[in-house]
Amino acid sequence: MSGRSPALWARGIGGRNALSLWSWLLTLPLALTVMNMFAGSITLAGTGSVTLAAEGSGTAIVFFVHVVLGLLGILLRPLITARPSLKGRITTAFGTFAFLGACRPLLVAWSSRTLNIADLSEDLWARVLINIGAALVFLSAIAMLTDSIRGHAVLERRLRAAQAALEAQLGFDEHRLRSIHSDYVTELSKRLDTVLTARMVTTLDRSEASGLLRTISDDVVRPMSHQLFHDHTP
């Protein structure tokens, strides 16, 4: 994967792997821990104390918002892939990532205030900016990583299919060569027997032996070699 060009990495941001199920799964631990707006800073509306129930409710809100934004991201993905150019897809992807990142703290703050769990309006716009930056970084990285892994898996499947086809072809070729060898050895033996039977004598002088060898070469070996080349060259 390290040998991929920057263009291939960038293509993953604006491809079909942007805002996939992996985007939701891999960012879930981050959303519930580091980016949890309730962690260590919750203030109960009208009280000023922190309770485990309030923290649990806050985590539930964060999880629910993450689910909603995950579904929204999947619904928005066609907007990215519909763009004809790579530059347009990447630009749309960045805009979508930023939009989802901005929505997250706003939805969490609105939900917690509506349910009278906590008031998270303090430094809300700073949280919005932080979430936008985090969404751009993490969603882009996950999209590129997912695209790279899936591309590698597709390539591996193609290589395995090609290897299987090659092995099958080699097996077929070996069987074909054995069949050709058997057929031509049998045919050669028959033709040699025919020639030798027709010229069968007890002894051969030098000229007769030379003529017999010439006959074998001209009438048996050469025609069969031409036939073999003509019939089985492919």
mmCIF file of C-alpha atoms in Angstrom:
data_model
loop_
_atom_site.group_PDB
_atom_site.id
_atom_site.type_symbol
_atom_site.label_atom_id
_atom_site.label_comp_id
_atom_site.label_asym_id
_atom_site.label_seq_id
_atom_site.Cartn_x
_atom_site.Cartn_y
_atom_site.Cartn_z
ATOM 1 C CA MET A 1 0.000 0.000 0.000
ATOM 2 C CA SER A 2 2.939 2.327 0.549
ATOM 3 C CA GLY A 3 3.654 2.264 -3.182
ATOM 4 C CA ARG A 4 0.378 3.955 -4.101
ATOM 5 C CA SER A 5 0.706 7.297 -5.833
ATOM 6 C CA PRO A 6 -0.776 10.473 -4.262
ATOM 7 C CA ALA A 7 -3.414 10.503 -7.012
ATOM 8 C CA LEU A 8 -4.605 7.028 -5.992
ATOM 9 C CA TRP A 9 -4.738 8.039 -2.341
ATOM 10 C CA ALA A 10 -6.693 11.183 -3.229
ATOM 11 C CA ARG A 11 -9.098 9.162 -5.355
ATOM 12 C CA GLY A 12 -10.153 7.283 -2.242
ATOM 13 C CA ILE A 13 -11.467 10.495 -0.670
ATOM 14 C CA GLY A 14 -13.899 11.113 -3.513
ATOM 15 C CA GLY A 15 -14.717 7.481 -4.279
ATOM 16 C CA ARG A 16 -17.386 5.035 -3.234
ATOM 17 C CA ASN A 17 -15.477 4.279 -0.019
ATOM 18 C CA ALA A 18 -16.043 7.767 1.334
ATOM 19 C CA LEU A 19 -18.575 7.767 4.195
ATOM 20 C CA SER A 20 -18.906 4.007 4.250
ATOM 21 C CA LEU A 21 -19.874 1.853 7.218
ATOM 22 C CA TRP A 22 -16.201 1.851 8.211
ATOM 23 C CA SER A 23 -16.316 5.646 8.571
ATOM 24 C CA TRP A 24 -18.992 5.221 11.226
ATOM 25 C CA LEU A 25 -17.390 2.271 13.008
ATOM 26 C CA LEU A 26 -13.845 3.635 13.200
ATOM 27 C CA THR A 27 -14.932 7.050 14.447
ATOM 28 C CA LEU A 28 -17.324 5.659 17.083
ATOM 29 C CA PRO A 29 -14.657 5.128 19.801
ATOM 30 C CA LEU A 30 -13.305 8.606 19.112
ATOM 31 C CA ALA A 31 -16.777 10.136 19.360
ATOM 32 C CA LEU A 32 -17.488 8.421 22.677
ATOM 33 C CA THR A 33 -14.152 9.273 24.299
ATOM 34 C CA VAL A 34 -11.925 12.069 23.038
ATOM 35 C CA MET A 35 -14.668 14.009 21.225
ATOM 36 C CA ASN A 36 -17.348 13.351 23.844
ATOM 37 C CA MET A 37 -18.624 16.810 24.753
ATOM 38 C CA PHE A 38 -19.878 15.536 28.114
ATOM 39 C CA ALA A 39 -16.611 14.016 29.303
ATOM 40 C CA GLY A 40 -15.434 15.888 32.391
ATOM 41 C CA SER A 41 -17.347 19.078 31.567
ATOM 42 C CA ILE A 42 -21.023 18.340 32.133
ATOM 43 C CA THR A 43 -23.061 20.732 34.229
ATOM 44 C CA LEU A 44 -26.584 19.803 35.109
ATOM 45 C CA ALA A 45 -29.087 22.445 34.159
ATOM 46 C CA GLY A 46 -30.050 24.385 37.287
ATOM 47 C CA THR A 47 -27.745 22.481 39.629
ATOM 48 C CA GLY A 48 -24.036 22.602 38.913
ATOM 49 C CA SER A 49 -23.389 19.021 40.025
ATOM 50 C CA VAL A 50 -22.305 16.029 37.983
ATOM 51 C CA THR A 51 -23.920 12.616 38.294
ATOM 52 C CA LEU A 52 -23.291 9.259 36.694
ATOM 53 C CA ALA A 53 -26.843 9.294 35.342
ATOM 54 C CA ALA A 54 -26.183 12.595 33.613
ATOM 55 C CA GLU A 55 -22.937 11.320 32.149
ATOM 56 C CA GLY A 56 -24.701 8.172 30.961
ATOM 57 C CA SER A 57 -27.457 10.218 29.361
ATOM 58 C CA GLY A 58 -24.870 12.419 27.714
ATOM 59 C CA THR A 59 -23.027 9.412 26.284
ATOM 60 C CA ALA A 60 -26.337 8.063 24.991
ATOM 61 C CA ILE A 61 -26.962 11.372 23.222
ATOM 62 C CA VAL A 62 -23.486 11.312 21.688
ATOM 63 C CA PHE A 63 -24.066 7.767 20.457
ATOM 64 C CA PHE A 64 -27.482 8.630 19.026
ATOM 65 C CA VAL A 65 -26.093 11.679 17.221
ATOM 66 C CA HIS A 66 -23.272 9.544 15.832
ATOM 67 C CA VAL A 67 -25.809 7.057 14.466
ATOM 68 C CA VAL A 68 -27.863 9.846 12.895
ATOM 69 C CA LEU A 69 -24.803 11.428 11.287
ATOM 70 C CA GLY A 70 -23.641 8.006 10.052
ATOM 71 C CA LEU A 71 -26.951 7.449 8.282
ATOM 72 C CA LEU A 72 -26.900 10.998 6.969
ATOM 73 C CA GLY A 73 -23.390 10.455 5.622
ATOM 74 C CA ILE A 74 -24.461 7.328 3.752
ATOM 75 C CA LEU A 75 -27.399 9.251 2.269
ATOM 76 C CA LEU A 76 -25.075 12.078 1.201
ATOM 77 C CA ARG A 77 -22.491 9.784 -0.392
ATOM 78 C CA PRO A 78 -24.225 9.772 -3.826
ATOM 79 C CA LEU A 79 -23.619 13.531 -3.963
ATOM 80 C CA ILE A 80 -19.898 12.778 -3.907
ATOM 81 C CA THR A 81 -19.822 9.934 -6.408
ATOM 82 C CA ALA A 82 -22.182 11.727 -8.817
ATOM 83 C CA ARG A 83 -19.605 14.403 -9.649
ATOM 84 C CA PRO A 84 -17.947 13.639 -13.026
ATOM 85 C CA SER A 85 -14.435 14.841 -12.207
ATOM 86 C CA LEU A 86 -12.071 13.657 -9.482
ATOM 87 C CA LYS A 87 -11.449 17.225 -8.336
ATOM 88 C CA GLY A 88 -15.190 17.805 -8.036
ATOM 89 C CA ARG A 89 -15.675 14.601 -6.054
ATOM 90 C CA ILE A 90 -12.866 15.455 -3.652
ATOM 91 C CA THR A 91 -14.192 18.996 -3.164
ATOM 92 C CA THR A 92 -17.694 17.678 -2.512
ATOM 93 C CA ALA A 93 -16.307 15.083 -0.112
ATOM 94 C CA PHE A 94 -14.444 17.720 1.903
ATOM 95 C CA GLY A 95 -17.568 19.874 2.019
ATOM 96 C CA THR A 96 -19.647 16.906 3.196
ATOM 97 C CA PHE A 97 -17.070 15.958 5.841
ATOM 98 C CA ALA A 98 -17.032 19.537 7.138
ATOM 99 C CA PHE A 99 -20.844 19.685 7.189
ATOM 100 C CA LEU A 100 -21.103 16.481 9.220
ATOM 101 C CA GLY A 101 -18.393 17.678 11.581
ATOM 102 C CA ALA A 102 -20.210 20.974 12.156
ATOM 103 C CA CYS A 103 -23.551 19.257 12.734
ATOM 104 C CA ARG A 104 -22.252 16.983 15.453
ATOM 105 C CA PRO A 105 -21.648 19.466 18.321
ATOM 106 C CA LEU A 106 -24.725 21.485 17.357
ATOM 107 C CA LEU A 107 -26.969 18.412 17.505
ATOM 108 C CA VAL A 108 -25.421 17.235 20.770
ATOM 109 C CA ALA A 109 -25.812 20.654 22.386
ATOM 110 C CA TRP A 110 -29.390 21.047 21.130
ATOM 111 C CA SER A 111 -30.389 17.539 22.289
ATOM 112 C CA SER A 112 -28.855 17.937 25.747
ATOM 113 C CA ARG A 113 -30.523 21.313 26.224
ATOM 114 C CA THR A 114 -33.900 20.051 24.981
ATOM 115 C CA LEU A 115 -33.781 17.067 27.334
ATOM 116 C CA ASN A 116 -32.621 19.330 30.183
ATOM 117 C CA ILE A 117 -29.467 17.266 30.696
ATOM 118 C CA ALA A 118 -26.759 19.904 30.327
ATOM 119 C CA ASP A 119 -25.991 23.306 28.892
ATOM 120 C CA LEU A 120 -23.179 22.964 26.341
ATOM 121 C CA SER A 121 -23.502 26.381 24.754
ATOM 122 C CA GLU A 122 -20.223 27.604 26.221
ATOM 123 C CA ASP A 123 -17.436 27.576 23.610
ATOM 124 C CA LEU A 124 -19.847 25.901 21.189
ATOM 125 C CA TRP A 125 -18.385 27.514 18.080
ATOM 126 C CA ALA A 126 -14.894 26.493 19.117
ATOM 127 C CA ARG A 127 -16.197 22.936 19.391
ATOM 128 C CA VAL A 128 -17.737 23.285 15.941
ATOM 129 C CA LEU A 129 -14.374 24.275 14.462
ATOM 130 C CA ILE A 130 -12.600 21.446 16.270
ATOM 131 C CA ASN A 131 -15.143 18.900 15.025
ATOM 132 C CA ILE A 132 -14.878 20.211 11.470
ATOM 133 C CA GLY A 133 -11.105 19.776 11.549
ATOM 134 C CA ALA A 134 -11.386 16.311 13.108
ATOM 135 C CA ALA A 135 -13.982 15.229 10.550
ATOM 136 C CA LEU A 136 -11.827 16.410 7.637
ATOM 137 C CA VAL A 137 -8.789 14.563 8.932
ATOM 138 C CA PHE A 138 -10.306 11.316 10.164
ATOM 139 C CA LEU A 139 -12.980 10.815 7.500
ATOM 140 C CA SER A 140 -10.455 11.510 4.744
ATOM 141 C CA ALA A 141 -7.924 9.114 6.275
ATOM 142 C CA ILE A 142 -10.545 6.379 6.722
ATOM 143 C CA ALA A 143 -11.772 6.823 3.128
ATOM 144 C CA MET A 144 -8.235 6.523 1.734
ATOM 145 C CA LEU A 145 -7.393 3.549 3.952
ATOM 146 C CA THR A 146 -10.618 1.720 3.074
ATOM 147 C CA ASP A 147 -10.096 2.361 -0.632
ATOM 148 C CA SER A 148 -6.523 1.088 -0.424
ATOM 149 C CA ILE A 149 -7.470 -2.096 1.453
ATOM 150 C CA ARG A 150 -10.378 -2.881 -0.861
ATOM 151 C CA GLY A 151 -8.251 -2.158 -3.933
ATOM 152 C CA HIS A 152 -5.591 -4.516 -2.607
ATOM 153 C CA ALA A 153 -8.244 -7.192 -1.979
ATOM 154 C CA VAL A 154 -9.594 -6.834 -5.534
ATOM 155 C CA LEU A 155 -6.087 -7.102 -6.965
ATOM 156 C CA GLU A 156 -5.379 -10.185 -4.866
ATOM 157 C CA ARG A 157 -8.598 -11.849 -6.082
ATOM 158 C CA ARG A 158 -7.660 -11.111 -9.686
ATOM 159 C CA LEU A 159 -4.182 -12.529 -9.185
ATOM 160 C CA ARG A 160 -5.618 -15.689 -7.639
ATOM 161 C CA ALA A 161 -8.057 -16.049 -10.546
ATOM 162 C CA ALA A 162 -5.225 -15.559 -13.040
ATOM 163 C CA GLN A 163 -3.075 -18.089 -11.188
ATOM 164 C CA ALA A 164 -5.913 -20.628 -11.194
ATOM 165 C CA ALA A 165 -6.508 -20.060 -14.908
ATOM 166 C CA LEU A 166 -2.783 -20.437 -15.600
ATOM 167 C CA GLU A 167 -2.581 -23.662 -13.618
ATOM 168 C CA ALA A 168 -5.633 -25.010 -15.426
ATOM 169 C CA GLN A 169 -4.084 -24.071 -18.794
ATOM 170 C CA LEU A 170 -0.790 -25.683 -17.854
ATOM 171 C CA GLY A 171 -2.599 -28.850 -16.863
ATOM 172 C CA PHE A 172 -4.492 -28.830 -20.146
ATOM 173 C CA ASP A 173 -1.287 -28.229 -22.123
ATOM 174 C CA GLU A 174 0.532 -31.044 -20.344
ATOM 175 C CA HIS A 175 -2.323 -33.433 -21.073
ATOM 176 C CA ARG A 176 -2.414 -32.263 -24.695
ATOM 177 C CA LEU A 177 1.335 -32.750 -25.109
ATOM 178 C CA ARG A 178 1.132 -36.256 -23.670
ATOM 179 C CA SER A 179 -1.711 -37.038 -26.069
ATOM 180 C CA ILE A 180 0.222 -35.634 -29.047
ATOM 181 C CA HIS A 181 3.344 -37.545 -27.988
ATOM 182 C CA SER A 182 1.429 -40.800 -27.688
ATOM 183 C CA ASP A 183 -0.385 -40.373 -31.013
ATOM 184 C CA TYR A 184 2.719 -39.434 -32.992
ATOM 185 C CA VAL A 185 4.919 -42.112 -31.458
ATOM 186 C CA THR A 186 2.306 -44.703 -32.406
ATOM 187 C CA GLU A 187 1.947 -43.281 -35.923
ATOM 188 C CA LEU A 188 5.728 -43.062 -36.377
ATOM 189 C CA SER A 189 6.121 -46.677 -35.291
ATOM 190 C CA LYS A 190 3.498 -47.814 -37.811
ATOM 191 C CA ARG A 191 5.094 -45.917 -40.686
ATOM 192 C CA LEU A 192 8.544 -47.201 -39.824
ATOM 193 C CA ASP A 193 7.225 -50.738 -39.713
ATOM 194 C CA THR A 194 5.631 -50.218 -43.139
ATOM 195 C CA VAL A 195 8.860 -48.910 -44.664
ATOM 196 C CA LEU A 196 11.047 -51.567 -43.071
ATOM 197 C CA THR A 197 8.670 -54.364 -44.026
ATOM 198 C CA ALA A 198 8.654 -53.233 -47.645
ATOM 199 C CA ARG A 199 12.492 -53.132 -47.700
ATOM 200 C CA MET A 200 13.083 -56.105 -45.511
ATOM 201 C CA VAL A 201 16.263 -57.927 -46.452
ATOM 202 C CA THR A 202 18.721 -59.984 -44.518
ATOM 203 C CA THR A 203 21.670 -57.733 -45.205
ATOM 204 C CA LEU A 204 22.097 -54.249 -46.589
ATOM 205 C CA ASP A 205 25.133 -52.869 -48.294
ATOM 206 C CA ARG A 206 26.173 -49.280 -47.807
ATOM 207 C CA SER A 207 24.150 -47.861 -50.711
ATOM 208 C CA GLU A 208 21.001 -49.763 -49.730
ATOM 209 C CA ALA A 209 21.304 -48.683 -46.110
ATOM 210 C CA SER A 210 21.777 -45.095 -47.244
ATOM 211 C CA GLY A 211 18.722 -45.363 -49.468
ATOM 212 C CA LEU A 212 16.678 -46.842 -46.653
ATOM 213 C CA LEU A 213 17.625 -43.995 -44.309
ATOM 214 C CA ARG A 214 16.838 -41.455 -47.052
ATOM 215 C CA THR A 215 13.443 -43.088 -47.581
ATOM 216 C CA ILE A 216 12.714 -42.963 -43.861
ATOM 217 C CA SER A 217 13.734 -39.304 -43.748
ATOM 218 C CA ASP A 218 11.784 -38.254 -46.865
ATOM 219 C CA ASP A 219 8.695 -40.438 -46.515
ATOM 220 C CA VAL A 220 8.285 -40.694 -42.754
ATOM 221 C CA VAL A 221 10.159 -38.165 -40.634
ATOM 222 C CA ARG A 222 9.829 -35.024 -42.754
ATOM 223 C CA PRO A 223 6.080 -35.426 -43.534
ATOM 224 C CA MET A 224 5.306 -36.117 -39.893
ATOM 225 C CA SER A 225 7.324 -33.120 -38.709
ATOM 226 C CA HIS A 226 5.450 -30.861 -41.144
ATOM 227 C CA GLN A 227 2.165 -32.370 -40.026
ATOM 228 C CA LEU A 228 3.038 -31.868 -36.373
ATOM 229 C CA PHE A 229 4.013 -28.249 -36.951
ATOM 230 C CA HIS A 230 0.918 -27.535 -39.052
ATOM 231 C CA ASP A 231 -1.576 -29.176 -36.706
ATOM 232 C CA HIS A 232 -0.236 -28.118 -33.311
ATOM 233 C CA THR A 233 1.697 -24.887 -33.660
ATOM 234 C CA PRO A 234 -0.848 -22.850 -31.635
#
